[in-house]
Coordinates of C-alpha atoms in Angstrom, one line a residue:
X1 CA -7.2 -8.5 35.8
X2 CA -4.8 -11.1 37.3
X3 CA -1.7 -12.5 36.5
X4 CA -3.6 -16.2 35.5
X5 CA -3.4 -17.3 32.0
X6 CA -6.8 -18.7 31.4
X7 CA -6.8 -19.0 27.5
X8 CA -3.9 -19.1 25.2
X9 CA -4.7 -19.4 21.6
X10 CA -1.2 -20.4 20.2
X11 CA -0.4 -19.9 16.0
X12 CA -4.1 -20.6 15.3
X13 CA -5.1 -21.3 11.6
X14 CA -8.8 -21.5 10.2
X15 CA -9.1 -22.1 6.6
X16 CA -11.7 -22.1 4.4
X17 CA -12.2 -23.8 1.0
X18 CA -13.9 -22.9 -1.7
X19 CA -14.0 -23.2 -5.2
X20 CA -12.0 -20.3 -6.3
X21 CA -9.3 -20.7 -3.6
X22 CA -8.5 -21.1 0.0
X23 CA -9.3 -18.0 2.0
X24 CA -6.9 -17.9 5.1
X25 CA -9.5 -16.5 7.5
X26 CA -7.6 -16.5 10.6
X27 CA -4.1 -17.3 9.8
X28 CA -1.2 -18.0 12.6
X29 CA -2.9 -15.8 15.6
X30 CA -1.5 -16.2 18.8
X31 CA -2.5 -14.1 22.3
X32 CA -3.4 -15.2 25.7
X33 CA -6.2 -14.0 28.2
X34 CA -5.9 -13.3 31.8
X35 CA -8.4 -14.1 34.1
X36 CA -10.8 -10.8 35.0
X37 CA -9.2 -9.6 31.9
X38 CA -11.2 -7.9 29.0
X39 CA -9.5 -8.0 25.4
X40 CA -10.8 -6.4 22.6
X41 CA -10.7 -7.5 18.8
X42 CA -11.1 -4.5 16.8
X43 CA -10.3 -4.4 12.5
X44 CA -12.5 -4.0 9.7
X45 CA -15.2 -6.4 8.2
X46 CA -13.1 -9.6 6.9
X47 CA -9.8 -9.3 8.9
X48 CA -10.7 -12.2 11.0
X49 CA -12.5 -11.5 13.9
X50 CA -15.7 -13.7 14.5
X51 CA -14.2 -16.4 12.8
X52 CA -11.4 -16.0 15.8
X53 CA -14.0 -16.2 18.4
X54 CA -15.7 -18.8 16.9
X55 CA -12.4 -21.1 16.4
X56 CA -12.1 -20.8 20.2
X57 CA -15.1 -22.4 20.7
X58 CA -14.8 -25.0 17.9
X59 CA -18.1 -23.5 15.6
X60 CA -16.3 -23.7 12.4
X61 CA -19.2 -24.8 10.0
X62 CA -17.5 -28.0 8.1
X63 CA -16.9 -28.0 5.2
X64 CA -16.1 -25.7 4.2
X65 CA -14.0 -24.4 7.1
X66 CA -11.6 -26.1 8.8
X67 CA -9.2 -25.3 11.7
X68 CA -5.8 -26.6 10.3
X69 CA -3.5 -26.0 13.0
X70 CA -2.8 -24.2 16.0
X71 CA -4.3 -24.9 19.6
X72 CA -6.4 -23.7 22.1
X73 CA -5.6 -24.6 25.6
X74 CA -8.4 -23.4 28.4
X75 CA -7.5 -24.2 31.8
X76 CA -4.8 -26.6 30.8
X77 CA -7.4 -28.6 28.1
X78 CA -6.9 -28.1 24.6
X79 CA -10.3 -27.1 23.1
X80 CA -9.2 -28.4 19.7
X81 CA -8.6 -32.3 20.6
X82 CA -12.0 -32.3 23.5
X83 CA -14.9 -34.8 22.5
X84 CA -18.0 -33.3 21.5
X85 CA -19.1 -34.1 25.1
X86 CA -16.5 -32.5 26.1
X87 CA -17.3 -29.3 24.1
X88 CA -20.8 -29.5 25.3
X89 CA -19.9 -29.1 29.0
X90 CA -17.3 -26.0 28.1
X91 CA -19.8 -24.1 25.6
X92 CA -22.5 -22.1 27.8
X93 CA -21.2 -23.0 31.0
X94 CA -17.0 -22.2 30.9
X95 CA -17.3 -19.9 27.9
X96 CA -20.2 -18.4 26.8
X97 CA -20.9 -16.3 23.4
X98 CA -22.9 -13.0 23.0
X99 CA -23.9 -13.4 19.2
X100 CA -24.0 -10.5 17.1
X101 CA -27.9 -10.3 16.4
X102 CA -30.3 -10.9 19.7
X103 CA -32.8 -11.8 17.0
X104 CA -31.3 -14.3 15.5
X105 CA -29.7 -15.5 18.3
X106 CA -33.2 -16.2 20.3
X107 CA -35.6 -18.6 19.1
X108 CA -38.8 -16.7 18.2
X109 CA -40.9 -20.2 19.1
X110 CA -39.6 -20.1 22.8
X111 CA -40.1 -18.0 25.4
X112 CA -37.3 -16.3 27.2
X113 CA -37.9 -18.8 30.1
X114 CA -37.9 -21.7 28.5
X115 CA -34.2 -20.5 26.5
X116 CA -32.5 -19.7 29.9
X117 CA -33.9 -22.4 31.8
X118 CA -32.9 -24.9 29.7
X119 CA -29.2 -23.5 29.7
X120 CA -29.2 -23.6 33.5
X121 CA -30.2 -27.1 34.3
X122 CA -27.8 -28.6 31.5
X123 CA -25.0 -26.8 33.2
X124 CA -25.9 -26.4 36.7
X125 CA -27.8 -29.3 37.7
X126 CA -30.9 -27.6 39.4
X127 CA -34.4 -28.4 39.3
X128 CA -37.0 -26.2 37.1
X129 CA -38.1 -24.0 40.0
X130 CA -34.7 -23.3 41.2
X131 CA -33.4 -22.4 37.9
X132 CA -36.0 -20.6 36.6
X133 CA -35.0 -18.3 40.0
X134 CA -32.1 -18.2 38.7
X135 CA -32.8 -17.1 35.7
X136 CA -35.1 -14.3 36.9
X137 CA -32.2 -13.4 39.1
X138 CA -30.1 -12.9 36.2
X139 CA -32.7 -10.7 34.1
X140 CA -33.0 -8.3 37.2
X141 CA -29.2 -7.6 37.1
X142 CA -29.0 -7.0 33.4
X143 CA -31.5 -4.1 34.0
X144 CA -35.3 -5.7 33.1
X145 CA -37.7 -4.1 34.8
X146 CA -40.7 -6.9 36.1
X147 CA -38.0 -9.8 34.8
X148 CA -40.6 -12.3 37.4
X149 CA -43.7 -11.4 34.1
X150 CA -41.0 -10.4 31.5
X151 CA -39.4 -13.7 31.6
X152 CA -42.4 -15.4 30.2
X153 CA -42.4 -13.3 27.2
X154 CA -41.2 -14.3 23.6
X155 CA -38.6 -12.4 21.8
X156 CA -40.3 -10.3 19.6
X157 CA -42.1 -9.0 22.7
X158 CA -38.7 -7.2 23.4
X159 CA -37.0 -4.1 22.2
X160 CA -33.4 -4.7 20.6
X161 CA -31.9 -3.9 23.2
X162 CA -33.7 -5.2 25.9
X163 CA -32.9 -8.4 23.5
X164 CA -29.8 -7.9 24.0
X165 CA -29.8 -7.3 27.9
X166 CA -31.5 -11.1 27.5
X167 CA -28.3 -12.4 25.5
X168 CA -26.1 -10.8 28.2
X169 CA -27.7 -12.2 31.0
X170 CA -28.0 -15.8 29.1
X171 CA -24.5 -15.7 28.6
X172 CA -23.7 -14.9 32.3
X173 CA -26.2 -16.9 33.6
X174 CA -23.5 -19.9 34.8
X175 CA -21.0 -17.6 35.6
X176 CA -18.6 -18.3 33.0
X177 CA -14.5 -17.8 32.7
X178 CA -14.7 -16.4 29.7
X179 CA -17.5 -14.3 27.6
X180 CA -16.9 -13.5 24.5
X181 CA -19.1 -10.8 22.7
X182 CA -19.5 -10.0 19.3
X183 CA -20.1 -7.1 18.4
X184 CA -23.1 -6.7 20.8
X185 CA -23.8 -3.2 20.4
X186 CA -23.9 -2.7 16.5
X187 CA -27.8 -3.1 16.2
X188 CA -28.5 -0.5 18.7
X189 CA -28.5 3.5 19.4
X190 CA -26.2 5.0 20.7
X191 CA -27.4 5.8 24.1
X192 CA -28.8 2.2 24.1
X193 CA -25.3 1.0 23.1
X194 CA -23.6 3.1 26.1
X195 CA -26.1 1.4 28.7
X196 CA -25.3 -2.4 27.3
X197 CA -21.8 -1.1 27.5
X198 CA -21.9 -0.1 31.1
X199 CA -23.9 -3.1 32.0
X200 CA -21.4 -5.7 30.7
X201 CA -18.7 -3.8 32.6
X202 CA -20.8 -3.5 35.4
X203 CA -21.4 -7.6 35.6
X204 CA -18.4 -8.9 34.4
X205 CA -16.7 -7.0 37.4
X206 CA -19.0 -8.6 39.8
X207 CA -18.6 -11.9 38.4
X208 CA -15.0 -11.9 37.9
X209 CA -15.1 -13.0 34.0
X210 CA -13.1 -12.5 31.4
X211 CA -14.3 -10.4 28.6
X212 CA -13.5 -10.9 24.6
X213 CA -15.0 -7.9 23.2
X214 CA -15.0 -7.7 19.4
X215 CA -16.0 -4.7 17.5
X216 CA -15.5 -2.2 15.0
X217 CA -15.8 0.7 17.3
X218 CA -12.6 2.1 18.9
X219 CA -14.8 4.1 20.8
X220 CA -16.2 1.2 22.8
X221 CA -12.8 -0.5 23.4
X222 CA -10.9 2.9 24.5
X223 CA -13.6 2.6 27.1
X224 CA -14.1 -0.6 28.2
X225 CA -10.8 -2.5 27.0
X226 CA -7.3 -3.4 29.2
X227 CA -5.7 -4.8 26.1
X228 CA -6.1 -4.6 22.6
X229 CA -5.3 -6.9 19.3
X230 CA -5.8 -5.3 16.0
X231 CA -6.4 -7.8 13.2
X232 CA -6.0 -7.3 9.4
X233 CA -6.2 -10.0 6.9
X234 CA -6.6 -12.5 8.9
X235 CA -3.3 -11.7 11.5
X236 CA -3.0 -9.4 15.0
X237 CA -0.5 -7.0 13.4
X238 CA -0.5 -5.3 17.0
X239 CA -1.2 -5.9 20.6
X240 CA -1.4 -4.1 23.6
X241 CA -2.2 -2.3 26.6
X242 CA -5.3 0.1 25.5
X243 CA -2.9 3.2 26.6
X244 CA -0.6 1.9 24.1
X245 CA -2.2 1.3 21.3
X246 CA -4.1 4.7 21.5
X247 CA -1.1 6.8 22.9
X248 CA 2.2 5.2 21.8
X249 CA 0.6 3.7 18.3
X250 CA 3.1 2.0 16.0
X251 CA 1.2 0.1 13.0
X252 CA 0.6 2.6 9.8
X253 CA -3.0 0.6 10.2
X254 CA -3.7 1.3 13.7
X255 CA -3.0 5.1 13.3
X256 CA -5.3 4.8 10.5
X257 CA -8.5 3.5 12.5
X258 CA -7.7 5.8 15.4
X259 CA -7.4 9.0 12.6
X260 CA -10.7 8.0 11.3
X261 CA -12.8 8.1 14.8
X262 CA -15.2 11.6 14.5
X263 CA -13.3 13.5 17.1
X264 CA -14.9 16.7 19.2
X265 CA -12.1 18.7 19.4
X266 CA -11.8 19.2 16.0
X267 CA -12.7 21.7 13.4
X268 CA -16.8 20.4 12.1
X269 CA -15.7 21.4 8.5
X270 CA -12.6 18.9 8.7
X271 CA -13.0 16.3 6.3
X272 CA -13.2 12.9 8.2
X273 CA -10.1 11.0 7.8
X274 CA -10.2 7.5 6.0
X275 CA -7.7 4.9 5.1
X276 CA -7.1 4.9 0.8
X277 CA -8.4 1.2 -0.6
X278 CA -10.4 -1.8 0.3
X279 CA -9.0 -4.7 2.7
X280 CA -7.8 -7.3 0.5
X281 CA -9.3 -10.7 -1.0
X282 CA -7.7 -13.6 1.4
X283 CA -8.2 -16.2 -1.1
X284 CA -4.4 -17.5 -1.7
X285 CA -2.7 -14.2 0.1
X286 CA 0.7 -13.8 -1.1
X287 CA 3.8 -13.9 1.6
X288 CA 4.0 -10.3 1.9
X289 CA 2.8 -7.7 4.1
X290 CA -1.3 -6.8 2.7
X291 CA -1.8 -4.0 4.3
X292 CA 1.3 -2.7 1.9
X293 CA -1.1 -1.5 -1.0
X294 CA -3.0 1.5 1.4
X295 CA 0.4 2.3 3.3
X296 CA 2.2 5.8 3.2
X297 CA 5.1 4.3 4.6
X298 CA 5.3 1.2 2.3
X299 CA 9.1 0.4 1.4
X300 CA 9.9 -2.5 -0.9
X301 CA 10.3 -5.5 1.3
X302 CA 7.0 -5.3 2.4
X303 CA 6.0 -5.9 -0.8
X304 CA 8.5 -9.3 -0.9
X305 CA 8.3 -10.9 2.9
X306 CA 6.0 -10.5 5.9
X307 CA 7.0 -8.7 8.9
X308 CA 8.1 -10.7 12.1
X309 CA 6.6 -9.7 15.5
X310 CA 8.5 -7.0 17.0
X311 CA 8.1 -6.6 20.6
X312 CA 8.7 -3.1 22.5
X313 CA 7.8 -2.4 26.8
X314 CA 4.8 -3.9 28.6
X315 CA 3.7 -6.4 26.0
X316 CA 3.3 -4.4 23.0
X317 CA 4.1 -5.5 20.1
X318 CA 3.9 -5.0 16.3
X319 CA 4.4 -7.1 12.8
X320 CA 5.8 -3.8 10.8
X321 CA 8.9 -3.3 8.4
X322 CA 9.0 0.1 10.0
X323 CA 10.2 -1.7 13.3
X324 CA 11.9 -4.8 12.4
X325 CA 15.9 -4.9 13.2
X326 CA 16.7 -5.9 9.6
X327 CA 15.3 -2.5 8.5
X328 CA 16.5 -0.4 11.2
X329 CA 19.7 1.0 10.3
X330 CA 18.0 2.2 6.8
X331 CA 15.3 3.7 8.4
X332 CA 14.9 7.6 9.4
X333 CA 14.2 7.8 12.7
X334 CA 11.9 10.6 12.4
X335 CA 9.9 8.2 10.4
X336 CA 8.6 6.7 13.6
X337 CA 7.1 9.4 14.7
X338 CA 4.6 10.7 12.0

């Protein structure tokens, strides 16, 4: 990771409308990404994630979403205000998108070939032959064994997670800035999902890209993460270095993910930890803190006003009551430390 700001999504608002409200999918997120730098998204299903990543890249299906404010500058170009030209040259080539299911993602009616070499001339400029040796090239570093046959195969010809190793090496195929992956290993086993996981570190370190992991597994960001935002309804209610978040953790919802992970040090007749309640409906959210329903540490202003962003060493930061300066003086200081 370098010092170079490549992306910086700045107070970004996606809405969506619908009949019984507007649900405030992402709602005033703000974070920036480094170049060589991999960030991982992590909250439960709903908080905001994938309609984050898809913001960046303009994908917001409309109506009935619509990104009503914010910006996203890339290089010095904000994504929100580029022609659809424009957009056409960034998407695949610049920043490139690991979809969730391989399946679904992959035309079944096309062969492998004809999906990435299509990709490759748009972006690249060369000639059938050459990109199709591209291509091949790519498919041999994501771990397919005889990619030269392979790569004339359909989809369904492939295992999941070979489908997968085919998304990756889509995606990388132009050597983008920025890859952003969503959830790419929730399809698979586990020892599967530990291979995909080494692989993307593997050829993202090669190629010098960025990395915007999203997932639900801490697991998979403790490993592969150098910073981390934790979204809930909609917001990043923390960000940090991974050491941080995992060792010096300050949101009452953070501690909660990390206490629910299956841990190996502890007693097999524990029960597993889990966070009291449901995530909350983010149709017409009122101005308060939602998390403040399932919090053991809940005092009555977060129940009146949301938390500001407080910011501690080395970036981290948090959007707590526990840890804003107007609360301070009323708080117990031991109270930090449970």
């Amino acid at each position: 990771m370098t010092d170079e700001v490549i992306l910086q999504v700045k107070d970004l608002r996606t809405y969506f409308y619908l009949d019984a409200g507007v649900v405030k999918a992402v709602d005033g997120v703000s974070f920036d990404l480094h170049k060589g730098e991999t960030l991982g998204i992590v909250g439960e299903s709903g908080s905001g994630k994938s309609v984050t990543n898809l913001s960046i890249i303009n994908l917001i299906q409309t109506p009935p979403g619509k990104i009503t404010g914010g910006e996203i500058v890339f290089r010095g170009e904000d994504i929100l205000k580029m022609s659809d030209k424009r957009l056409r040259e960034i998407r695949g080539d610049r920043i490139a998108m690991i979809f969730q299911d391989p399946m679904s993602s992959l035309n079944p009616y096309l062969k492998i070939s004809t999906q990435m070499i299509e990709s490759i001339q748009l972006h690249q400029g060369l000639n059938k032959k050459d990109a199709k040796a591209k291509a091949v090239e790519m498919l041999k570093l994501a771990g397919i064994p005889g990619a030269e046959k392979r790569i004339d195969s359909y989809p369904h010809q492939f295992s999941g997670g070979m489908r997968q190793r085919v998304m990756i090496a889509m995606g990388l195929s132009c050597n983008p800035d920025i890859l952003i992956a969503d959830e790419p290993t929730s399809a698979l086993d586990v020892t599967i999902q530990a291979q995909i996981i080494e692989l993307m570190q593997d050829l993202t370190r090669r190629l010098g890209t960025a990395v915007i992991m999203i997932t639900h597994s801490l697991g998979v960001v403790a490993g592969m993460c150098d910073t981390i935002n934790v979204m809930y309804a909609g917001r990043i209610v923390e960000h940090g270095a991974t050491n941080d978040i995992f060792y010096d953790t300050k949101h009452p919802y953070t501690q909660g993910l990390i206490k629910s992970v299956p841990r190996l040090d502890r007693d097999t007749d524990e029960r597993l930890f889990s966070i009291e309640g449901q995530p909350p409906n983010v149709i017409d959210l009122p101005d308060c803190c939602p998390f403040y329903p399932r919090c053991h540490k809940v005092m009555d202003i977060c129940r009146q006003k949301y938390p500001p962003l407080v910011p501690f060493n080395n970036g981290h930061c948090v959007s707590c009551w526990l840890y804003a300066q107007e609360n301070a003086d009323s708080l117990n200081p031991e109270d930090n430390k449970k």
